[in-house]
PDB file of C-alpha atoms in Angstrom:
ATOM      1  CA  MET A   1       8.408  19.551  -3.092  1.00 77.00           C
ATOM      2  CA  THR A   2       5.653  17.988  -3.650  1.00 85.00           C
ATOM      3  CA  LEU A   3       2.803  19.074  -0.829  1.00 88.00           C
ATOM      4  CA  LEU A   4       0.452  16.193   0.159  1.00 89.00           C
ATOM      5  CA  ARG A   5      -2.901  17.241   1.731  1.00 91.00           C
ATOM      6  CA  ILE A   6      -3.183  15.484   5.017  1.00 92.00           C
ATOM      7  CA  SER A   7      -6.121  13.089   4.060  1.00 90.00           C
ATOM      8  CA  GLU A   8      -3.409  12.145   1.039  1.00 86.00           C
ATOM      9  CA  ALA A   9      -0.630  11.557   3.307  1.00 86.00           C
ATOM     10  CA  ALA A  10      -2.806   9.256   5.659  1.00 85.00           C
ATOM     11  CA  ARG A  11      -4.029   7.131   2.987  1.00 81.00           C
ATOM     12  CA  PHE A  12      -0.388   6.386   1.321  1.00 79.00           C
ATOM     13  CA  LEU A  13       0.444   5.538   5.298  1.00 81.00           C
ATOM     14  CA  GLY A  14      -2.623   3.236   5.954  1.00 79.00           C
ATOM     15  CA  VAL A  15      -3.384   5.086   8.709  1.00 83.00           C
ATOM     16  CA  SER A  16      -5.872   7.618   9.492  1.00 88.00           C
ATOM     17  CA  ASP A  17      -6.390  11.637   9.101  1.00 92.00           C
ATOM     18  CA  ASP A  18      -5.979  12.139  12.673  1.00 94.00           C
ATOM     19  CA  SER A  19      -2.719  10.560  13.161  1.00 91.00           C
ATOM     20  CA  VAL A  20      -1.294  12.415  10.648  1.00 93.00           C
ATOM     21  CA  ARG A  21      -2.305  15.536  12.178  1.00 94.00           C
ATOM     22  CA  ARG A  22      -1.233  14.108  15.538  1.00 94.00           C
ATOM     23  CA  TRP A  23       1.928  13.287  13.506  1.00 94.00           C
ATOM     24  CA  VAL A  24       2.478  16.851  12.782  1.00 94.00           C
ATOM     25  CA  ALA A  25       1.525  18.371  15.984  1.00 95.00           C
ATOM     26  CA  SER A  26       3.831  16.323  17.437  1.00 94.00           C
ATOM     27  CA  GLY A  27       6.751  17.207  14.912  1.00 92.00           C
ATOM     28  CA  ARG A  28       7.173  13.387  13.341  1.00 91.00           C
ATOM     29  CA  LEU A  29       6.001  15.567  10.393  1.00 93.00           C
ATOM     30  CA  SER A  30       6.625  18.842   9.274  1.00 92.00           C
ATOM     31  CA  ALA A  31       3.493  21.250   8.447  1.00 89.00           C
ATOM     32  CA  HIS A  32       3.133  23.402   5.393  1.00 93.00           C
ATOM     33  CA  THR A  33       0.292  24.663   3.434  1.00 92.00           C
ATOM     34  CA  ASP A  34      -0.453  23.891   0.249  1.00 88.00           C
ATOM     35  CA  GLY A  35      -1.804  26.594  -2.490  1.00 88.00           C
ATOM     36  CA  THR A  36      -5.098  26.279  -1.468  1.00 91.00           C
ATOM     37  CA  GLY A  37      -4.124  27.041   2.202  1.00 91.00           C
ATOM     38  CA  ARG A  38      -5.046  23.692   3.465  1.00 92.00           C
ATOM     39  CA  ALA A  39      -2.676  21.527   5.932  1.00 92.00           C
ATOM     40  CA  ALA A  40       0.035  19.636   3.972  1.00 93.00           C
ATOM     41  CA  VAL A  41       2.432  17.265   4.284  1.00 93.00           C
ATOM     42  CA  ASP A  42       6.035  17.233   2.708  1.00 90.00           C
ATOM     43  CA  GLY A  43       5.296  14.003   0.084  1.00 88.00           C
ATOM     44  CA  VAL A  44       9.305  13.487   0.608  1.00 88.00           C
ATOM     45  CA  GLU A  45       9.045  12.812   4.786  1.00 90.00           C
ATOM     46  CA  VAL A  46       5.749  10.738   3.868  1.00 86.00           C
ATOM     47  CA  ALA A  47       7.968   8.228   1.622  1.00 82.00           C
ATOM     48  CA  GLN A  48      10.376   8.402   4.286  1.00 84.00           C
ATOM     49  CA  LEU A  49       7.701   7.155   6.575  1.00 82.00           C
ATOM     50  CA  VAL A  50       6.904   4.521   4.657  1.00 75.00           C
ATOM     51  CA  LYS A  51      10.486   3.127   3.579  1.00 73.00           C
ATOM     52  CA  ASP A  52      11.468   3.030   7.443  1.00 74.00           C
ATOM     53  CA  GLY A  53       7.835   1.313   8.082  1.00 66.00           C
ATOM     54  CA  ASN A  54       7.243   4.075  10.559  1.00 62.00           C
ATOM     55  CA  GLY A  55       3.589   3.715   9.007  1.00 61.00           C
ATOM     56  CA  ASN A  56       0.777   1.638   9.083  1.00 57.00           C
ATOM     57  CA  SER A  57       0.931   0.126   5.557  1.00 49.00           C
ATOM     58  CA  LYS A  58       0.958  -3.423   5.274  1.00 48.00           C
ATOM     59  CA  GLY A  59       3.305  -3.670   2.128  1.00 47.00           C
ATOM     60  CA  ASN A  60       6.369  -5.211   3.226  1.00 47.00           C
ATOM     61  CA  LEU A  61       9.722  -3.557   1.594  1.00 49.00           C
ATOM     62  CA  ASN A  62      12.670  -5.210   3.414  1.00 52.00           C
ATOM     63  CA  GLY A  63      12.765  -8.553   1.328  1.00 55.00           C
ATOM     64  CA  THR A  64      11.579 -10.700   4.633  1.00 57.00           C
ATOM     65  CA  SER A  65       8.317 -12.407   5.482  1.00 59.00           C
ATOM     66  CA  ASP A  66       6.225 -12.197   8.554  1.00 58.00           C
ATOM     67  CA  ASP A  67       8.447 -14.933   9.822  1.00 61.00           C
ATOM     68  CA  GLY A  68      11.568 -13.008   9.187  1.00 64.00           C
ATOM     69  CA  VAL A  69      13.020 -15.456   6.495  1.00 66.00           C
ATOM     70  CA  PRO A  70      14.688 -13.550   3.752  1.00 70.00           C
ATOM     71  CA  SER A  71      13.215 -13.507   0.032  1.00 70.00           C
ATOM     72  CA  SER A  72      14.469 -11.725  -2.613  1.00 70.00           C
ATOM     73  CA  ALA A  73      10.827 -10.757  -3.404  1.00 70.00           C
ATOM     74  CA  ARG A  74      10.299  -7.100  -1.948  1.00 72.00           C
ATOM     75  CA  ASN A  75       6.186  -6.389  -2.560  1.00 80.00           C
ATOM     76  CA  ARG A  76       3.793  -8.357   0.059  1.00 82.00           C
ATOM     77  CA  PHE A  77      -0.158  -7.322   0.407  1.00 84.00           C
ATOM     78  CA  HIS A  78      -1.701  -8.724   2.904  1.00 82.00           C
ATOM     79  CA  GLY A  79      -5.470  -8.822   2.518  1.00 84.00           C
ATOM     80  CA  LEU A  80      -8.293 -10.849   2.501  1.00 86.00           C
ATOM     81  CA  VAL A  81      -9.287 -13.913  -0.261  1.00 91.00           C
ATOM     82  CA  THR A  82     -13.057 -12.809  -1.384  1.00 91.00           C
ATOM     83  CA  ASP A  83     -13.264 -15.044  -4.465  1.00 93.00           C
ATOM     84  CA  VAL A  84     -11.610 -18.344  -5.780  1.00 95.00           C
ATOM     85  CA  VAL A  85     -12.904 -19.486  -8.815  1.00 97.00           C
ATOM     86  CA  MET A  86     -11.394 -23.068  -9.883  1.00 97.00           C
ATOM     87  CA  ASP A  87     -11.967 -25.659 -12.959  1.00 97.00           C
ATOM     88  CA  THR A  88      -9.786 -28.785 -13.088  1.00 96.00           C
ATOM     89  CA  VAL A  89      -6.474 -26.756 -13.994  1.00 97.00           C
ATOM     90  CA  MET A  90      -6.579 -23.315 -12.904  1.00 98.00           C
ATOM     91  CA  ALA A  91      -7.817 -21.218 -10.272  1.00 97.00           C
ATOM     92  CA  GLN A  92      -8.459 -17.249  -9.901  1.00 97.00           C
ATOM     93  CA  VAL A  93      -7.730 -15.796  -6.854  1.00 95.00           C
ATOM     94  CA  GLU A  94      -9.232 -12.703  -5.642  1.00 92.00           C
ATOM     95  CA  LEU A  95      -7.765 -10.769  -2.130  1.00 90.00           C
ATOM     96  CA  GLN A  96      -8.877  -7.550  -1.222  1.00 86.00           C
ATOM     97  CA  CYS A  97      -5.509  -5.852   0.351  1.00 83.00           C
ATOM     98  CA  GLY A  98      -6.584  -2.431   2.511  1.00 77.00           C
ATOM     99  CA  PRO A  99      -7.488  -0.502  -0.896  1.00 78.00           C
ATOM    100  CA  PHE A 100      -6.344  -2.686  -3.516  1.00 83.00           C
ATOM    101  CA  ARG A 101      -7.783  -5.796  -5.524  1.00 88.00           C
ATOM    102  CA  VAL A 102      -5.292  -7.889  -6.102  1.00 91.00           C
ATOM    103  CA  VAL A 103      -6.191 -11.209  -8.693  1.00 93.00           C
ATOM    104  CA  SER A 104      -3.850 -14.549  -9.176  1.00 93.00           C
ATOM    105  CA  LEU A 105      -4.309 -16.910 -11.574  1.00 95.00           C
ATOM    106  CA  MET A 106      -2.956 -20.141 -10.271  1.00 95.00           C
ATOM    107  CA  SER A 107      -3.015 -23.964 -10.687  1.00 96.00           C
ATOM    108  CA  ALA A 108      -6.046 -25.827  -9.228  1.00 97.00           C
ATOM    109  CA  GLU A 109      -3.630 -28.221  -7.538  1.00 97.00           C
ATOM    110  CA  ALA A 110      -2.010 -25.143  -5.297  1.00 96.00           C
ATOM    111  CA  ALA A 111      -5.032 -23.185  -4.483  1.00 96.00           C
ATOM    112  CA  ARG A 112      -6.375 -26.714  -3.309  1.00 96.00           C
ATOM    113  CA  ASP A 113      -2.875 -27.028  -1.620  1.00 96.00           C
ATOM    114  CA  LEU A 114      -3.315 -23.526   0.334  1.00 96.00           C
ATOM    115  CA  GLY A 115      -7.338 -24.376   0.954  1.00 95.00           C
ATOM    116  CA  LEU A 116      -7.737 -20.779   0.020  1.00 95.00           C
ATOM    117  CA  GLU A 117     -11.749 -19.835   0.604  1.00 92.00           C
ATOM    118  CA  PRO A 118     -13.530 -16.636   0.950  1.00 91.00           C
ATOM    119  CA  GLY A 119     -13.147 -15.102   4.460  1.00 88.00           C
ATOM    120  CA  MET A 120      -9.215 -16.274   4.769  1.00 90.00           C
ATOM    121  CA  PRO A 121      -6.160 -14.474   5.357  1.00 88.00           C
ATOM    122  CA  ALA A 122      -3.572 -14.262   2.864  1.00 90.00           C
ATOM    123  CA  THR A 123      -0.518 -12.441   1.622  1.00 88.00           C
ATOM    124  CA  ALA A 124      -0.042 -11.775  -2.074  1.00 90.00           C
ATOM    125  CA  ILE A 125       3.898 -11.456  -2.941  1.00 89.00           C
ATOM    126  CA  VAL A 126       4.773 -10.031  -6.076  1.00 87.00           C
ATOM    127  CA  LYS A 127       7.719 -10.575  -8.185  1.00 82.00           C
ATOM    128  CA  ALA A 128       7.731  -8.905 -11.476  1.00 78.00           C
ATOM    129  CA  THR A 129      10.135  -8.220 -13.829  1.00 74.00           C
ATOM    130  CA  THR A 130       7.930  -5.256 -15.307  1.00 79.00           C
ATOM    131  CA  VAL A 131       6.099  -2.296 -13.436  1.00 74.00           C
ATOM    132  CA  ILE A 132       4.482  -0.027 -14.775  1.00 78.00           C
ATOM    133  CA  VAL A 133       4.665   2.932 -13.397  1.00 77.00           C
ATOM    134  CA  GLU A 134       1.966   6.190 -13.891  1.00 82.00           C
ATOM    135  CA  ARG A 135       2.451  10.240 -12.529  1.00 81.00           C
ATOM    136  CA  MET A 136      -0.699  10.818 -10.855  1.00 74.00           C
ATOM    137  CA  GLU A 137      -2.104  14.100 -11.849  1.00 73.00           C
ATOM    138  CA  ARG A 138      -4.011  16.216  -9.477  1.00 68.00           C
ATOM    139  CA  THR A 139      -5.688  18.980 -11.727  1.00 55.00           C
ATOM    140  CA  GLU A 140      -6.951  21.717  -8.971  1.00 49.00           C
ATOM    141  CA  ARG A 141      -5.202  19.691  -6.243  1.00 48.00           C
ATOM    142  CA  THR A 142      -1.934  20.034  -7.259  1.00 48.00           C
ATOM    143  CA  ALA A 143       0.190  21.053  -4.171  1.00 49.00           C
ATOM    144  CA  ARG A 144       3.603  22.563  -5.167  1.00 52.00           C
ATOM    145  CA  ALA A 145       5.920  24.558  -2.515  1.00 51.00           C
ATOM    146  CA  ASP A 146       6.652  27.578  -4.692  1.00 47.00           C
ATOM    147  CA  GLY A 147       2.858  27.546  -5.382  1.00 49.00           C
TER     148      GLY A 147
END
């Protein structure tokens, strides 16, 4: 079993550390202690909360838009437009989606049609044929249930 520190779980769930502590106190997440004696929660339980949509993560895992329209795209990141660089043909649009910076290249026509400008809310919808996943190694902080 992989154990996550309270702060790590909070980051993945999109909530505060205090919210995770309250969920542990209420039994929503089970309490554990990691190898360093710090409070921790089960990574599988945190993953299930994210999948069930019970955290506060702004992603969308169920394949529907905010207005309920079905879509094959499963990855939606709500954020704020921070920059738009446009020439006559192409536009580069930068969004800050929680802790993530998402950059999209699109036609200048599409950016103009959407009226994209810094400071406005927008949603990045990602549909990719290839996504590379790297394992997050935690050196001295590695927390395993078996010590």
